[in-house]
Amino acid sequence: ICKVCNDPDGDERMLLCDVCDSGYHYDCLTPKLAGIPDDDWICSVCSQNLPEWAKFKVGERCLVQYHDDARWIGRIVKIEGPQALMHFDGWHKRHDLEVPRSMFRDLPAQEILDRAIRSRLLTKKEEAARLVRLDQDALLQTEKALVEETEPKIA
């Protein structure tokens, strides 16, 4: 049934909202559409209350946020309701993964992406050495501050 004219006929002219599944004849809409769109279509009611993740379309790249320290960049292959099939950059196609669309986030700025691509991840050994250096630097700064506090001030 069309939500505008309440006519149940005209299936060939009926659009279904991809969010709420409500029906609308494309020629009942304001502005009128020339036909049924090839892409997803969202009614005006849902588009006003659309969650942030729903703006992403098939073929677009986005960041998938699993939790604070697990983020992957991938391309949306297929969308089915609240789920999407993702192809993650650098993964073999057989490892494409279905994920909840609520995990979609905007990509970071291009310069951040470029920097991440140019740099490499540290090995566990390199990361451990980096943490030891940070701890040593923090210890030296603390010792220096204590010495400065205990030294008599010359006026």
XYZ file of N, CA and C in Angstrom:
465
model
N 0.854 -1.188 0.000
C 0.000 0.000 0.000
C 0.892 1.240 0.000
N 0.607 2.151 -0.902
C 1.366 3.397 -0.982
C 1.047 4.265 0.232
N 2.077 4.752 0.910
C 1.902 5.605 2.098
C 1.357 6.983 1.751
N 1.404 7.383 0.452
C 0.915 8.707 0.054
C -0.556 8.636 -0.354
N -0.892 7.741 -1.294
C -2.265 7.696 -1.832
C -3.097 6.554 -1.271
N -2.492 5.679 -0.462
C -3.159 4.519 0.146
C -3.724 3.531 -0.871
N -3.228 3.561 -2.101
C -3.665 2.643 -3.149
C -2.769 1.407 -3.120
N -3.366 0.208 -2.999
C -2.549 -1.006 -2.972
C -2.096 -1.462 -4.356
N -2.666 -0.883 -5.418
C -2.324 -1.289 -6.782
C -1.069 -0.569 -7.256
N -0.578 -0.981 -8.428
C 0.577 -0.319 -9.036
C 1.903 -0.834 -8.539
N 2.017 -2.163 -8.380
C 3.272 -2.760 -7.896
C 4.472 -2.371 -8.753
N 4.262 -2.203 -10.062
C 5.365 -1.864 -10.962
C 5.873 -0.447 -10.730
N 5.095 0.378 -10.019
C 5.496 1.760 -9.707
C 5.888 1.921 -8.235
N 5.867 0.821 -7.480
C 6.050 0.889 -6.031
C 7.524 0.826 -5.646
N 7.944 1.778 -4.828
C 9.276 1.779 -4.215
C 9.121 1.293 -2.783
N 10.049 0.488 -2.332
C 10.063 0.086 -0.930
C 11.272 0.726 -0.265
N 11.043 1.368 0.854
C 12.131 1.989 1.611
C 13.073 0.893 2.092
N 14.380 1.088 1.907
C 15.375 0.102 2.311
C 15.586 0.049 3.817
N 14.988 0.989 4.553
C 15.120 0.978 6.007
C 13.857 0.412 6.660
N 12.673 0.946 6.307
C 11.436 0.553 6.994
C 10.518 -0.334 6.164
N 10.843 -0.545 4.894
C 10.045 -1.362 3.968
C 8.667 -0.785 3.653
N 8.415 0.474 3.939
C 7.149 1.106 3.559
C 7.126 1.310 2.051
N 5.909 1.246 1.461
C 5.765 1.377 0.025
C 5.334 2.770 -0.402
N 5.871 3.233 -1.526
C 5.531 4.530 -2.114
C 5.533 4.373 -3.634
N 4.466 4.870 -4.307
C 4.522 4.934 -5.768
C 5.510 6.036 -6.133
N 6.402 5.771 -7.092
C 7.408 6.782 -7.427
C 6.783 8.045 -7.999
N 5.579 7.948 -8.581
C 4.933 9.150 -9.108
C 4.064 9.852 -8.064
N 3.966 9.299 -6.849
C 3.256 9.968 -5.751
C 4.213 10.829 -4.908
N 5.500 10.635 -5.086
C 6.489 11.358 -4.276
C 6.594 12.813 -4.705
N 7.017 13.666 -3.797
C 7.291 15.071 -4.098
C 8.744 15.333 -3.748
N 9.594 15.659 -4.713
C 9.330 15.714 -6.152
C 9.156 14.302 -6.712
N 8.429 14.206 -7.815
C 8.180 12.920 -8.466
C 9.482 12.355 -9.024
N 9.593 11.057 -8.996
C 10.733 10.378 -9.613
C 10.310 9.882 -10.992
N 11.258 9.807 -11.908
C 10.963 9.351 -13.270
C 10.789 7.834 -13.322
N 11.309 7.141 -12.341
C 11.214 5.683 -12.317
C 11.826 5.145 -11.040
N 11.936 3.841 -10.988
C 12.509 3.209 -9.798
C 14.026 3.335 -9.864
N 14.657 3.908 -8.830
C 16.121 4.069 -8.845
C 16.840 2.723 -8.796
N 18.036 2.690 -9.388
C 18.854 1.465 -9.380
C 19.474 1.219 -8.009
N 19.800 2.301 -7.295
C 20.457 2.189 -5.992
C 19.431 2.046 -4.878
N 19.949 1.994 -3.656
C 19.073 1.972 -2.485
C 18.205 3.210 -2.479
N 17.018 3.086 -1.899
C 16.132 4.239 -1.770
C 15.602 4.267 -0.350
N 15.608 5.450 0.248
C 15.157 5.627 1.631
C 14.085 6.700 1.650
N 12.968 6.417 2.296
C 11.854 7.374 2.356
C 12.243 8.601 3.174
N 11.448 9.659 3.035
C 11.770 10.922 3.715
C 11.690 10.794 5.235
N 10.789 9.957 5.740
C 10.670 9.766 7.195
C 11.946 9.140 7.743
N 12.407 8.078 7.094
C 13.626 7.392 7.561
C 14.873 8.241 7.344
N 14.908 9.005 6.237
C 16.108 9.799 5.964
C 16.316 10.883 7.009
N 15.244 11.329 7.671
C 15.380 12.330 8.741
C 15.920 11.719 10.019
N 15.713 10.430 10.194
C 16.150 9.742 11.414
C 17.225 8.707 11.126
N 17.929 8.875 10.042
C 18.896 7.893 9.577
C 20.128 7.845 10.481
N 20.524 6.639 10.920
C 21.756 6.554 11.699
C 22.962 6.871 10.819
N 24.045 7.280 11.430
C 25.260 7.685 10.712
C 25.766 6.601 9.765
N 25.712 5.345 10.188
C 26.257 4.250 9.396
C 25.456 3.959 8.135
N 24.210 4.412 8.074
C 23.349 4.070 6.943
C 23.692 4.847 5.672
N 24.546 5.857 5.769
C 24.884 6.660 4.590
C 25.831 5.948 3.636
N 26.496 4.894 4.094
C 27.480 4.200 3.277
C 26.787 3.305 2.252
N 27.316 3.296 1.026
C 26.740 2.550 -0.094
C 27.700 1.470 -0.581
N 27.159 0.514 -1.330
C 27.970 -0.548 -1.939
C 29.042 0.095 -2.812
N 30.262 -0.413 -2.710
C 31.386 0.091 -3.497
C 32.213 1.129 -2.769
N 31.676 1.719 -1.702
C 32.421 2.740 -0.956
C 33.379 2.080 0.029
N 34.441 2.815 0.360
C 35.381 2.386 1.389
C 35.002 3.064 2.690
N 35.182 2.344 3.778
C 34.924 2.932 5.093
C 35.794 2.224 6.123
N 35.814 2.790 7.290
C 36.528 2.202 8.413
C 35.527 1.340 9.179
N 35.927 0.138 9.565
C 35.083 -0.729 10.385
C 35.702 -0.758 11.781
N 34.952 -0.274 12.758
C 35.432 -0.129 14.133
C 34.902 -1.285 14.975
N 35.763 -2.279 15.246
C 35.338 -3.398 16.083
C 35.329 -3.009 17.554
N 36.389 -2.427 18.030
C 36.474 -1.814 19.355
C 37.619 -0.832 19.298
N 37.972 -0.213 20.404
C 38.915 0.906 20.388
C 40.212 0.622 19.636
N 40.761 -0.578 19.783
C 42.054 -0.832 19.161
C 41.981 -1.786 17.973
N 40.800 -2.009 17.427
C 40.671 -2.873 16.247
C 39.845 -2.148 15.183
N 40.554 -1.620 14.192
C 39.919 -0.899 13.094
C 40.499 -1.397 11.786
N 39.621 -1.627 10.804
C 40.080 -2.044 9.489
C 39.409 -1.194 8.437
N 40.110 -0.995 7.334
C 39.544 -0.263 6.208
C 39.170 -1.273 5.139
N 37.964 -1.123 4.617
C 37.522 -2.056 3.598
C 36.523 -1.431 2.649
N 36.153 -2.218 1.638
C 35.176 -1.789 0.638
C 33.906 -2.602 0.842
N 32.769 -1.918 0.776
C 31.478 -2.574 0.946
C 31.142 -3.321 -0.344
N 30.972 -4.633 -0.233
C 30.679 -5.473 -1.389
C 29.170 -5.639 -1.575
N 28.458 -5.831 -0.468
C 27.026 -6.090 -0.531
C 26.390 -5.659 0.778
N 25.178 -5.103 0.688
C 24.441 -4.696 1.885
C 23.127 -5.458 1.914
N 22.840 -6.063 3.069
C 21.566 -6.727 3.292
C 21.056 -6.313 4.656
N 20.139 -5.343 4.663
C 19.582 -4.850 5.919
C 20.668 -4.281 6.805
N 20.750 -4.750 8.069
C 21.748 -4.196 8.996
C 23.142 -4.807 8.834
N 23.312 -5.762 7.927
C 24.597 -6.423 7.715
C 25.192 -6.006 6.372
N 26.507 -6.114 6.272
C 27.191 -5.820 5.009
C 28.341 -6.795 4.827
N 28.561 -7.195 3.575
C 29.720 -8.007 3.237
C 30.848 -7.054 2.900
N 31.988 -7.211 3.584
C 33.127 -6.302 3.427
C 34.326 -7.044 2.860
N 35.041 -6.368 1.960
C 36.344 -6.849 1.512
C 37.375 -5.903 2.120
N 38.207 -6.426 3.005
C 39.175 -5.589 3.700
C 40.455 -5.480 2.896
N 40.996 -4.274 2.844
C 42.227 -4.005 2.099
C 43.339 -4.940 2.574
N 44.012 -5.570 1.618
C 45.124 -6.445 1.937
C 44.717 -7.871 2.261
N 43.435 -8.167 2.290
C 42.979 -9.520 2.589
C 42.634 -10.237 1.303
N 42.790 -11.546 1.273
C 42.384 -12.350 0.131
C 40.854 -12.361 0.084
N 40.290 -12.401 -1.123
C 38.839 -12.316 -1.295
C 38.088 -13.384 -0.491
N 38.677 -14.555 -0.333
C 37.970 -15.604 0.397
C 37.777 -15.246 1.874
N 38.469 -14.204 2.331
C 38.334 -13.768 3.720
C 37.368 -12.603 3.867
N 36.575 -12.314 2.808
C 35.552 -11.273 2.946
C 34.670 -11.632 4.134
N 34.207 -10.620 4.827
C 33.547 -10.840 6.102
C 32.238 -10.077 6.172
N 31.225 -10.698 6.759
C 29.960 -10.025 6.991
C 30.042 -9.328 8.351
N 29.733 -8.033 8.367
C 29.826 -7.256 9.603
C 28.558 -6.427 9.788
N 28.237 -6.075 11.025
C 27.108 -5.171 11.255
C 27.424 -3.778 10.708
N 26.478 -3.170 10.021
C 26.695 -1.834 9.457
C 26.895 -0.791 10.545
N 26.454 -1.082 11.769
C 26.624 -0.127 12.872
C 28.097 0.095 13.210
N 28.992 -0.758 12.687
C 30.431 -0.591 12.921
C 31.083 0.344 11.908
N 30.344 0.799 10.894
C 30.908 1.667 9.862
C 31.242 3.035 10.426
N 32.392 3.559 10.036
C 32.821 4.909 10.402
C 33.413 5.571 9.169
N 33.474 6.904 9.186
C 34.125 7.636 8.106
C 35.610 7.319 8.095
N 36.195 7.358 6.896
C 37.637 7.190 6.789
C 38.332 8.393 7.410
N 39.503 8.185 8.007
C 40.259 9.338 8.504
C 40.742 10.197 7.339
N 41.243 11.358 7.647
C 41.753 12.277 6.618
C 42.814 11.573 5.769
N 42.927 11.971 4.507
C 43.823 11.314 3.563
C 45.281 11.323 4.028
N 45.716 12.400 4.663
C 47.116 12.441 5.087
C 47.399 11.412 6.180
N 46.403 11.122 7.006
C 46.572 10.092 8.039
C 46.655 8.718 7.381
N 45.791 8.488 6.374
C 45.851 7.222 5.644
C 47.196 7.046 4.952
N 47.671 8.110 4.298
C 48.964 8.048 3.606
C 50.095 7.720 4.572
N 50.071 8.353 5.748
C 51.102 8.109 6.748
C 51.045 6.654 7.228
N 49.846 6.131 7.426
C 49.697 4.750 7.881
C 50.196 3.770 6.824
N 49.949 4.079 5.555
C 50.395 3.202 4.471
C 51.919 3.213 4.366
N 52.538 4.402 4.525
C 54.000 4.509 4.404
C 54.727 3.868 5.573
N 54.129 3.939 6.735
C 54.814 3.374 7.901
C 54.490 1.887 8.015
N 55.223 1.217 8.866
C 54.956 -0.200 9.067
C 54.700 -0.426 10.548
N 54.058 -1.525 10.858
C 53.814 -1.859 12.250
C 55.111 -2.346 12.890
N 55.270 -2.043 14.167
C 56.446 -2.516 14.891
C 56.277 -3.990 15.239
N 57.395 -4.704 15.260
C 57.353 -6.076 15.751
C 57.158 -6.016 17.263
N 56.830 -7.155 17.868
C 56.648 -7.188 19.324
C 57.923 -6.760 20.040
N 59.078 -7.198 19.514
C 60.364 -6.858 20.126
C 60.608 -5.342 20.042
N 60.340 -4.749 18.869
C 60.528 -3.300 18.694
C 59.575 -2.519 19.589
N 58.345 -3.000 19.708
C 57.363 -2.324 20.567
C 57.793 -2.398 22.031
N 58.309 -3.544 22.462
C 58.789 -3.703 23.842
C 59.953 -2.739 24.105
N 60.887 -2.647 23.150
C 62.030 -1.735 23.300
C 61.544 -0.279 23.370
N 60.535 0.064 22.560
C 59.991 1.429 22.577
C 59.374 1.741 23.945
N 58.661 0.776 24.510
C 58.045 0.980 25.823
C 59.098 1.117 26.919
N 60.178 0.339 26.832
C 61.273 0.449 27.810
C 61.886 1.842 27.736
N 62.125 2.336 26.503
C 62.678 3.696 26.348
C 61.746 4.738 26.958
N 60.442 4.589 26.738
C 59.481 5.540 27.318
C 59.528 5.507 28.839
N 59.604 4.277 29.397
C 59.692 4.136 30.851
C 60.986 4.762 31.381
N 62.103 4.547 30.689
C 63.380 5.121 31.112
C 63.320 6.648 31.054
N 62.741 7.193 29.991
C 62.614 8.650 29.867
C 61.762 9.215 30.998
N 60.657 8.536 31.317
C 59.778 8.996 32.395
C 60.505 8.946 33.734
N 61.285 7.893 33.955
C 62.048 7.761 35.201
C 63.088 8.875 35.317
N 63.807 9.170 34.231
C 64.802 10.241 34.237
C 64.148 11.595 34.531
N 62.997 11.856 33.944
C 62.301 13.126 34.190
C 61.862 13.231 35.644
N 61.391 12.122 36.218
C 60.973 12.118 37.623
C 62.175 12.371 38.529
N 63.300 11.703 38.265
C 64.511 11.899 39.058
C 64.984 13.339 38.968
N 64.958 13.908 37.774
C 65.385 15.288 37.570
C 64.504 16.252 38.366
N 63.202 16.004 38.359
C 62.278 16.865 39.102
C 62.529 16.761 40.603
N 62.805 15.551 41.098
C 63.079 15.371 42.525
C 64.366 16.085 42.930
N 65.397 16.000 42.093
C 66.667 16.671 42.381
C 66.450 18.177 42.433
N 65.703 18.687 41.488
C 65.444 20.140 41.456
C 64.683 20.601 42.691
N 63.784 19.770 43.184
C 63.005 20.117 44.379
C 63.870 20.119 45.646
N 64.852 19.205 45.725
C 65.655 19.074 46.945
C 66.885 19.958 46.965
N 67.321 20.446 45.799
C 68.491 21.336 45.769
C 68.149 22.679 46.392
N 69.062 23.190 47.196
C 68.787 24.506 47.783
C 68.808 25.573 46.686
N 67.894 26.492 46.808
C 67.790 27.582 45.839
C 68.772 28.683 46.245
N 69.562 29.147 45.285
C 70.513 30.232 45.534
C 69.876 31.510 44.996
N 69.735 32.468 45.879
C 69.082 33.710 45.474
C 70.058 34.796 45.212
